[in-house]
Amino acid sequence: MNVLHFSAECYPIAKVGGLADVVGSLPKYQNKLGTKSSVIMPFYDNDFARENSFESIFESSTKLGSTSIDFKILSLKNNTLGFDIFFVDIPELLFKDYVYSFDDTDRFLAFQIAALDWVIQFESKPSIIHCHDHHTGLVPFMMYYSHNYKVLQNVPTILTIHNAQYQGWFSHDKLGFIPEFDMKHVGLLDWDTSVNSLAAAIKCVWRVTTVSPSYMEELKRNANGLESLLSHESAKCSGILNGIDSDVWNPEVDDYLIKKFSQKTIVSGRKANKKWLCDHFGLNINKPLFAFIGRLVGEKGADLFPEIFDISLQKNDISILLLGSGHDDIEHGLESLKSKHEGNYNAYIGYDEKLSHIIYAGADFLLMPSRVEPCGLNQMYALKYGTIPIVNNIGGLKDTVVDVSEKGFGFVHQEASVEQVCHAIERATSFYQNQSEFKKIRTLIMQIDHSWGASAQAYIDLYNTLN
Ligand code: ADP
Ligand code: GLC
């Protein structure tokens, strides 16, 4: 079975968040189960492009409205990723030092069109086209209704929704960018008053998956305007929990760590990583260390942090460390707390892959007060590294974390509010005082299996129902 994944991100090539981690690992694990899965993505101007060699395997030109665009399809030379990867190279639109920006409509439309122009000339067509998020959401519509792509009409399509908050809206002025189709089908592209790429995908695709079962249910009640559409299409929708790449996220082999460790060496291993963090950020190693890693946006509950941290640091003898970037006002609020709580709090505002691994390995607790969390990978990484998660009871967090009061291994609060998160931090702080119980739980959580095996197979089972 030949599966072609369409995505804007893929680790280690270009990563903004968890979408990259999933698209950079799911195909590898699918291949281990016997499929031939590959990825097509835009060619960005980043370290990966500079540090690797590529070969042009197809060259053509296409149209974005009345503008002619020359493009190449590149393949990666000396590929060790575990799956084939192809890139759409359109220098003037895609070769940028960012993944997302203000001009996403034109960029991702051009990406989808060029990729399909390439696919239609394959001698043997893919068995499945698997689209990820709204950036690739017009592919199912174009495959079915654009005259150019009619040869792909019978190829089954899957959409995985990693995040329904973002939907790829654009105005009808740009309808002409979509390769010619019969205007009687235009309603399939619309939602409310604009073209909506995610809605179009949900309507046209053969099957929809979300990245956790609970998120699928939540979307029927809260999907940033698409609730009724998802309820209407629920017969073709299902939730498949993400897995984690145990070649990358495994403290026994993780080269980013100050010291690698297993369940047997957890005490010394975690201590060395915590010591490095505390030395580096001016914190006290003897206090329980609470951490956050992620995008500083409302979805993650990050706007609550300045108040949560201020209250919690006054009430409890703890340390807090944050790694993230996002909204200016949140960043500013987090920076300005530094002087007040020097020695107990620090924040690195920015993106740092290595530091994130050391935090998973050295912090005692990981905070995730998300308001929306389709799956969440951070809590699964934390578990694998023996860091106890403190999460809001939603989406993938609900599906992966059980409270200690219910014979579980984490702290679950029922709302993303200052009060509830502060209360959860207090509970965790007193839990930390019982060091034998604390150490028992953190060794136990390292054994929870969130590797891709079962979920990669669940996708293959879904593909099989369509072929
Ligand atoms: P989302 O995709 O919504 O941001 P996920 O939990 O699925 O959330 O995945 C986030 C991924 O991005 C994880 O791999 C996390 O470690 C990483 N990440 C987020 N922010 C940062 C940062 N500032 N520095 C390093 N890694 C980060
Ligand atoms: C999205 C979601 C996150 C999920 C990730 C990977 O970015 O916000 O919850 O883990 O995609 O599927």
PDB file of C-alpha atoms in Angstrom, residues 171-380:
ATOM      1  CA  SER A 171     -12.081  35.372   0.585  1.00  0.00           C
ATOM      2  CA  HIS A 172     -13.941  34.481  -2.592  1.00  0.00           C
ATOM      3  CA  ASP A 173     -11.630  36.855  -4.512  1.00  0.00           C
ATOM      4  CA  LYS A 174      -9.119  34.010  -4.518  1.00  0.00           C
ATOM      5  CA  LEU A 175     -11.482  31.303  -5.752  1.00  0.00           C
ATOM      6  CA  GLY A 176      -9.835  31.610  -9.155  1.00  0.00           C
ATOM      7  CA  PHE A 177      -6.607  30.243  -7.631  1.00  0.00           C
ATOM      8  CA  ILE A 178      -8.214  26.807  -7.361  1.00  0.00           C
ATOM      9  CA  PRO A 179      -7.702  24.870 -10.610  1.00  0.00           C
ATOM     10  CA  GLU A 180     -10.853  25.021 -12.739  1.00  0.00           C
ATOM     11  CA  PHE A 181     -13.942  23.223 -11.470  1.00  0.00           C
ATOM     12  CA  ASP A 182     -17.655  23.353 -12.170  1.00  0.00           C
ATOM     13  CA  MET A 183     -19.017  26.310 -10.157  1.00  0.00           C
ATOM     14  CA  LYS A 184     -22.044  24.309  -9.094  1.00  0.00           C
ATOM     15  CA  HIS A 185     -19.724  22.665  -6.518  1.00  0.00           C
ATOM     16  CA  VAL A 186     -18.538  25.938  -4.989  1.00  0.00           C
ATOM     17  CA  GLY A 187     -20.694  25.395  -1.894  1.00  0.00           C
ATOM     18  CA  LEU A 188     -18.348  22.605  -0.847  1.00  0.00           C
ATOM     19  CA  LEU A 189     -15.612  25.181  -0.345  1.00  0.00           C
ATOM     20  CA  ASP A 190     -17.676  27.606   1.717  1.00  0.00           C
ATOM     21  CA  TRP A 191     -18.428  27.933   5.366  1.00  0.00           C
ATOM     22  CA  ASP A 192     -20.220  31.043   6.571  1.00  0.00           C
ATOM     23  CA  THR A 193     -19.009  33.912   4.442  1.00  0.00           C
ATOM     24  CA  SER A 194     -15.603  32.711   3.260  1.00  0.00           C
ATOM     25  CA  VAL A 195     -13.797  29.821   1.679  1.00  0.00           C
ATOM     26  CA  ASN A 196     -12.793  27.510   4.517  1.00  0.00           C
ATOM     27  CA  SER A 197     -10.092  24.948   3.693  1.00  0.00           C
ATOM     28  CA  LEU A 198     -10.720  22.788   6.749  1.00  0.00           C
ATOM     29  CA  ALA A 199     -14.498  22.729   6.201  1.00  0.00           C
ATOM     30  CA  ALA A 200     -13.956  21.872   2.513  1.00  0.00           C
ATOM     31  CA  ALA A 201     -11.737  18.974   3.550  1.00  0.00           C
ATOM     32  CA  ILE A 202     -14.257  17.672   6.087  1.00  0.00           C
ATOM     33  CA  LYS A 203     -16.969  17.746   3.415  1.00  0.00           C
ATOM     34  CA  CYS A 204     -14.968  16.174   0.590  1.00  0.00           C
ATOM     35  CA  VAL A 205     -12.585  13.735   2.234  1.00  0.00           C
ATOM     36  CA  TRP A 206     -13.393  10.025   2.545  1.00  0.00           C
ATOM     37  CA  ARG A 207     -12.527   9.793   6.257  1.00  0.00           C
ATOM     38  CA  VAL A 208     -11.709  12.299   9.011  1.00  0.00           C
ATOM     39  CA  THR A 209      -9.578  11.470  12.027  1.00  0.00           C
ATOM     40  CA  THR A 210      -8.672  13.576  15.049  1.00  0.00           C
ATOM     41  CA  VAL A 211      -5.559  13.011  17.109  1.00  0.00           C
ATOM     42  CA  SER A 212      -7.402  11.703  20.178  1.00  0.00           C
ATOM     43  CA  PRO A 213     -10.845  10.164  20.730  1.00  0.00           C
ATOM     44  CA  SER A 214     -11.917  12.782  23.311  1.00  0.00           C
ATOM     45  CA  TYR A 215     -11.061  15.641  20.944  1.00  0.00           C
ATOM     46  CA  MET A 216     -13.362  14.093  18.333  1.00  0.00           C
ATOM     47  CA  GLU A 217     -16.241  14.250  20.813  1.00  0.00           C
ATOM     48  CA  GLU A 218     -15.356  17.780  21.936  1.00  0.00           C
ATOM     49  CA  LEU A 219     -15.326  19.046  18.354  1.00  0.00           C
ATOM     50  CA  LYS A 220     -19.024  18.311  18.035  1.00  0.00           C
ATOM     51  CA  ARG A 221     -19.571  20.935  20.770  1.00  0.00           C
ATOM     52  CA  ASN A 222     -16.660  23.295  20.203  1.00  0.00           C
ATOM     53  CA  ALA A 223     -14.882  23.477  16.852  1.00  0.00           C
ATOM     54  CA  ASN A 224     -14.469  27.188  16.240  1.00  0.00           C
ATOM     55  CA  GLY A 225     -17.664  27.315  14.169  1.00  0.00           C
ATOM     56  CA  LEU A 226     -17.524  23.856  12.564  1.00  0.00           C
ATOM     57  CA  GLU A 227     -19.518  22.016  15.289  1.00  0.00           C
ATOM     58  CA  SER A 228     -22.605  21.371  13.153  1.00  0.00           C
ATOM     59  CA  LEU A 229     -20.505  20.218  10.195  1.00  0.00           C
ATOM     60  CA  LEU A 230     -18.594  17.735  12.336  1.00  0.00           C
ATOM     61  CA  SER A 231     -21.779  16.442  13.936  1.00  0.00           C
ATOM     62  CA  HIS A 232     -23.323  16.055  10.479  1.00  0.00           C
ATOM     63  CA  GLU A 233     -20.260  14.189   9.161  1.00  0.00           C
ATOM     64  CA  SER A 234     -19.725  12.144  12.328  1.00  0.00           C
ATOM     65  CA  ALA A 235     -20.259   8.813  10.542  1.00  0.00           C
ATOM     66  CA  LYS A 236     -16.953   9.226   8.727  1.00  0.00           C
ATOM     67  CA  CYS A 237     -15.055  10.612  11.744  1.00  0.00           C
ATOM     68  CA  SER A 238     -12.993   8.798  14.375  1.00  0.00           C
ATOM     69  CA  GLY A 239     -10.260   9.569  16.885  1.00  0.00           C
ATOM     70  CA  ILE A 240      -6.842   7.876  16.830  1.00  0.00           C
ATOM     71  CA  LEU A 241      -4.472   8.820  19.648  1.00  0.00           C
ATOM     72  CA  ASN A 242      -1.035  10.024  18.534  1.00  0.00           C
ATOM     73  CA  GLY A 243       2.014   7.996  19.402  1.00  0.00           C
ATOM     74  CA  ILE A 244       5.530   9.196  20.202  1.00  0.00           C
ATOM     75  CA  ASP A 245       8.700   8.436  18.295  1.00  0.00           C
ATOM     76  CA  SER A 246      10.688   6.248  20.660  1.00  0.00           C
ATOM     77  CA  ASP A 247      13.831   6.624  18.525  1.00  0.00           C
ATOM     78  CA  VAL A 248      13.829  10.339  19.346  1.00  0.00           C
ATOM     79  CA  TRP A 249      11.923  10.577  22.634  1.00  0.00           C
ATOM     80  CA  ASN A 250      13.620   7.995  24.798  1.00  0.00           C
ATOM     81  CA  PRO A 251      15.842   8.964  27.763  1.00  0.00           C
ATOM     82  CA  GLU A 252      18.020   5.877  27.213  1.00  0.00           C
ATOM     83  CA  VAL A 253      19.241   7.077  23.807  1.00  0.00           C
ATOM     84  CA  ASP A 254      18.576  10.833  23.844  1.00  0.00           C
ATOM     85  CA  ASP A 255      21.808  12.611  22.861  1.00  0.00           C
ATOM     86  CA  TYR A 256      20.415  15.995  23.908  1.00  0.00           C
ATOM     87  CA  LEU A 257      20.425  14.976  27.577  1.00  0.00           C
ATOM     88  CA  ILE A 258      23.131  15.907  30.056  1.00  0.00           C
ATOM     89  CA  LYS A 259      22.917  12.299  31.241  1.00  0.00           C
ATOM     90  CA  LYS A 260      20.906   9.486  29.636  1.00  0.00           C
ATOM     91  CA  PHE A 261      18.976   7.163  31.927  1.00  0.00           C
ATOM     92  CA  SER A 262      16.711   4.137  32.136  1.00  0.00           C
ATOM     93  CA  GLN A 263      14.225   3.056  34.799  1.00  0.00           C
ATOM     94  CA  LYS A 264      17.149   1.507  36.669  1.00  0.00           C
ATOM     95  CA  THR A 265      19.265   4.674  36.604  1.00  0.00           C
ATOM     96  CA  ILE A 266      16.402   7.159  36.897  1.00  0.00           C
ATOM     97  CA  VAL A 267      17.569   8.712  40.184  1.00  0.00           C
ATOM     98  CA  SER A 268      21.086   9.650  39.083  1.00  0.00           C
ATOM     99  CA  GLY A 269      19.998  10.415  35.510  1.00  0.00           C
ATOM    100  CA  ARG A 270      17.215  12.790  36.437  1.00  0.00           C
ATOM    101  CA  LYS A 271      19.361  14.416  39.129  1.00  0.00           C
ATOM    102  CA  ALA A 272      22.114  15.262  36.602  1.00  0.00           C
ATOM    103  CA  ASN A 273      19.594  16.836  34.216  1.00  0.00           C
ATOM    104  CA  LYS A 274      17.852  18.761  37.012  1.00  0.00           C
ATOM    105  CA  LYS A 275      21.209  19.987  38.314  1.00  0.00           C
ATOM    106  CA  TRP A 276      22.141  21.335  34.896  1.00  0.00           C
ATOM    107  CA  LEU A 277      18.786  23.127  34.614  1.00  0.00           C
ATOM    108  CA  CYS A 278      19.070  24.595  38.111  1.00  0.00           C
ATOM    109  CA  ASP A 279      22.687  25.712  37.612  1.00  0.00           C
ATOM    110  CA  HIS A 280      21.881  27.173  34.229  1.00  0.00           C
ATOM    111  CA  PHE A 281      18.738  29.033  35.313  1.00  0.00           C
ATOM    112  CA  GLY A 282      19.775  29.969  38.860  1.00  0.00           C
ATOM    113  CA  LEU A 283      17.282  27.691  40.653  1.00  0.00           C
ATOM    114  CA  ASN A 284      17.556  25.575  43.803  1.00  0.00           C
ATOM    115  CA  ILE A 285      17.896  21.851  43.076  1.00  0.00           C
ATOM    116  CA  ASN A 286      16.327  20.890  46.420  1.00  0.00           C
ATOM    117  CA  LYS A 287      12.930  22.380  45.574  1.00  0.00           C
ATOM    118  CA  PRO A 288      10.345  20.654  43.381  1.00  0.00           C
ATOM    119  CA  LEU A 289      10.716  21.990  39.841  1.00  0.00           C
ATOM    120  CA  PHE A 290       7.545  22.752  37.831  1.00  0.00           C
ATOM    121  CA  ALA A 291       7.977  23.400  34.111  1.00  0.00           C
ATOM    122  CA  PHE A 292       6.060  24.409  31.016  1.00  0.00           C
ATOM    123  CA  ILE A 293       7.139  23.951  27.408  1.00  0.00           C
ATOM    124  CA  GLY A 294       5.055  25.265  24.549  1.00  0.00           C
ATOM    125  CA  ARG A 295       3.427  27.960  22.515  1.00  0.00           C
ATOM    126  CA  LEU A 296       2.449  30.984  24.616  1.00  0.00           C
ATOM    127  CA  VAL A 297      -1.120  31.262  23.375  1.00  0.00           C
ATOM    128  CA  GLY A 298      -4.597  31.180  24.917  1.00  0.00           C
ATOM    129  CA  GLU A 299      -5.192  27.614  23.688  1.00  0.00           C
ATOM    130  CA  LYS A 300      -2.398  26.441  26.003  1.00  0.00           C
ATOM    131  CA  GLY A 301      -3.736  28.496  28.931  1.00  0.00           C
ATOM    132  CA  ALA A 302      -0.456  30.448  28.821  1.00  0.00           C
ATOM    133  CA  ASP A 303      -2.151  33.805  29.499  1.00  0.00           C
ATOM    134  CA  LEU A 304      -2.885  32.500  33.024  1.00  0.00           C
ATOM    135  CA  PHE A 305       0.772  31.827  33.834  1.00  0.00           C
ATOM    136  CA  PRO A 306       1.937  35.231  35.133  1.00  0.00           C
ATOM    137  CA  GLU A 307      -0.777  35.135  37.809  1.00  0.00           C
ATOM    138  CA  ILE A 308      -0.455  31.377  38.488  1.00  0.00           C
ATOM    139  CA  PHE A 309       3.303  31.637  38.894  1.00  0.00           C
ATOM    140  CA  ASP A 310       3.149  34.718  41.092  1.00  0.00           C
ATOM    141  CA  ILE A 311       0.599  33.170  43.468  1.00  0.00           C
ATOM    142  CA  SER A 312       2.182  29.701  43.523  1.00  0.00           C
ATOM    143  CA  LEU A 313       5.690  31.002  44.160  1.00  0.00           C
ATOM    144  CA  GLN A 314       4.446  33.057  47.111  1.00  0.00           C
ATOM    145  CA  LYS A 315       2.480  30.174  48.620  1.00  0.00           C
ATOM    146  CA  ASN A 316       4.801  27.197  48.023  1.00  0.00           C
ATOM    147  CA  ASP A 317       8.506  26.480  48.346  1.00  0.00           C
ATOM    148  CA  ILE A 318       8.955  25.523  44.688  1.00  0.00           C
ATOM    149  CA  SER A 319      10.799  26.481  41.490  1.00  0.00           C
ATOM    150  CA  ILE A 320       9.243  27.177  38.106  1.00  0.00           C
ATOM    151  CA  LEU A 321      10.929  27.131  34.691  1.00  0.00           C
ATOM    152  CA  LEU A 322       9.237  27.999  31.401  1.00  0.00           C
ATOM    153  CA  LEU A 323      10.339  27.491  27.799  1.00  0.00           C
ATOM    154  CA  GLY A 324       8.162  29.009  25.112  1.00  0.00           C
ATOM    155  CA  SER A 325       7.313  31.843  22.802  1.00  0.00           C
ATOM    156  CA  GLY A 326       4.122  33.393  21.502  1.00  0.00           C
ATOM    157  CA  HIS A 327       1.979  36.418  22.233  1.00  0.00           C
ATOM    158  CA  ASP A 328       3.935  39.552  23.142  1.00  0.00           C
ATOM    159  CA  ASP A 329       1.840  40.412  26.196  1.00  0.00           C
ATOM    160  CA  ILE A 330       2.245  36.905  27.667  1.00  0.00           C
ATOM    161  CA  GLU A 331       5.995  36.967  27.007  1.00  0.00           C
ATOM    162  CA  HIS A 332       6.187  40.375  28.643  1.00  0.00           C
ATOM    163  CA  GLY A 333       4.206  39.229  31.714  1.00  0.00           C
ATOM    164  CA  LEU A 334       6.505  36.233  32.113  1.00  0.00           C
ATOM    165  CA  GLU A 335       9.690  38.291  31.714  1.00  0.00           C
ATOM    166  CA  SER A 336       8.594  40.859  34.253  1.00  0.00           C
ATOM    167  CA  LEU A 337       8.122  38.214  36.984  1.00  0.00           C
ATOM    168  CA  LYS A 338      11.808  37.312  36.846  1.00  0.00           C
ATOM    169  CA  SER A 339      13.134  39.997  39.174  1.00  0.00           C
ATOM    170  CA  LYS A 340      10.394  39.472  41.781  1.00  0.00           C
ATOM    171  CA  HIS A 341      11.039  35.725  42.032  1.00  0.00           C
ATOM    172  CA  GLU A 342      14.750  35.552  41.226  1.00  0.00           C
ATOM    173  CA  GLY A 343      16.202  32.209  42.359  1.00  0.00           C
ATOM    174  CA  ASN A 344      12.832  30.451  42.188  1.00  0.00           C
ATOM    175  CA  TYR A 345      11.626  31.288  38.684  1.00  0.00           C
ATOM    176  CA  ASN A 346      13.107  31.647  35.253  1.00  0.00           C
ATOM    177  CA  ALA A 347      11.902  31.638  31.666  1.00  0.00           C
ATOM    178  CA  TYR A 348      13.597  31.136  28.331  1.00  0.00           C
ATOM    179  CA  ILE A 349      11.512  32.979  25.774  1.00  0.00           C
ATOM    180  CA  GLY A 350      12.264  31.301  22.468  1.00  0.00           C
ATOM    181  CA  TYR A 351      12.430  27.923  20.800  1.00  0.00           C
ATOM    182  CA  ASP A 352      15.114  25.408  21.809  1.00  0.00           C
ATOM    183  CA  GLU A 353      14.767  21.736  20.952  1.00  0.00           C
ATOM    184  CA  LYS A 354      17.722  20.591  23.098  1.00  0.00           C
ATOM    185  CA  LEU A 355      16.562  22.521  26.145  1.00  0.00           C
ATOM    186  CA  SER A 356      13.078  21.025  25.802  1.00  0.00           C
ATOM    187  CA  HIS A 357      14.540  17.504  26.062  1.00  0.00           C
ATOM    188  CA  ILE A 358      16.567  18.419  29.164  1.00  0.00           C
ATOM    189  CA  ILE A 359      13.466  19.906  30.795  1.00  0.00           C
ATOM    190  CA  TYR A 360      11.446  16.720  30.172  1.00  0.00           C
ATOM    191  CA  ALA A 361      14.338  14.839  31.801  1.00  0.00           C
ATOM    192  CA  GLY A 362      15.028  17.169  34.722  1.00  0.00           C
ATOM    193  CA  ALA A 363      11.787  18.848  35.828  1.00  0.00           C
ATOM    194  CA  ASP A 364       9.654  17.132  38.483  1.00  0.00           C
ATOM    195  CA  PHE A 365       6.257  18.242  37.143  1.00  0.00           C
ATOM    196  CA  LEU A 366       5.050  19.474  33.744  1.00  0.00           C
ATOM    197  CA  LEU A 367       2.180  21.984  33.586  1.00  0.00           C
ATOM    198  CA  MET A 368      -0.379  21.784  30.768  1.00  0.00           C
ATOM    199  CA  PRO A 369      -3.432  23.903  31.633  1.00  0.00           C
ATOM    200  CA  SER A 370      -4.603  23.880  27.986  1.00  0.00           C
ATOM    201  CA  ARG A 371      -8.069  25.135  27.072  1.00  0.00           C
ATOM    202  CA  VAL A 372      -7.831  23.166  23.815  1.00  0.00           C
ATOM    203  CA  GLU A 373      -5.529  20.150  23.414  1.00  0.00           C
ATOM    204  CA  PRO A 374      -6.340  17.915  20.455  1.00  0.00           C
ATOM    205  CA  CYS A 375      -3.758  15.389  21.648  1.00  0.00           C
ATOM    206  CA  GLY A 376      -0.740  16.979  23.260  1.00  0.00           C
ATOM    207  CA  LEU A 377       2.608  15.289  22.941  1.00  0.00           C
ATOM    208  CA  ASN A 378       4.335  17.056  25.828  1.00  0.00           C
ATOM    209  CA  GLN A 379       2.537  15.013  28.487  1.00  0.00           C
ATOM    210  CA  MET A 380       3.498  11.785  26.706  1.00  0.00           C
TER     211      MET A 380
END
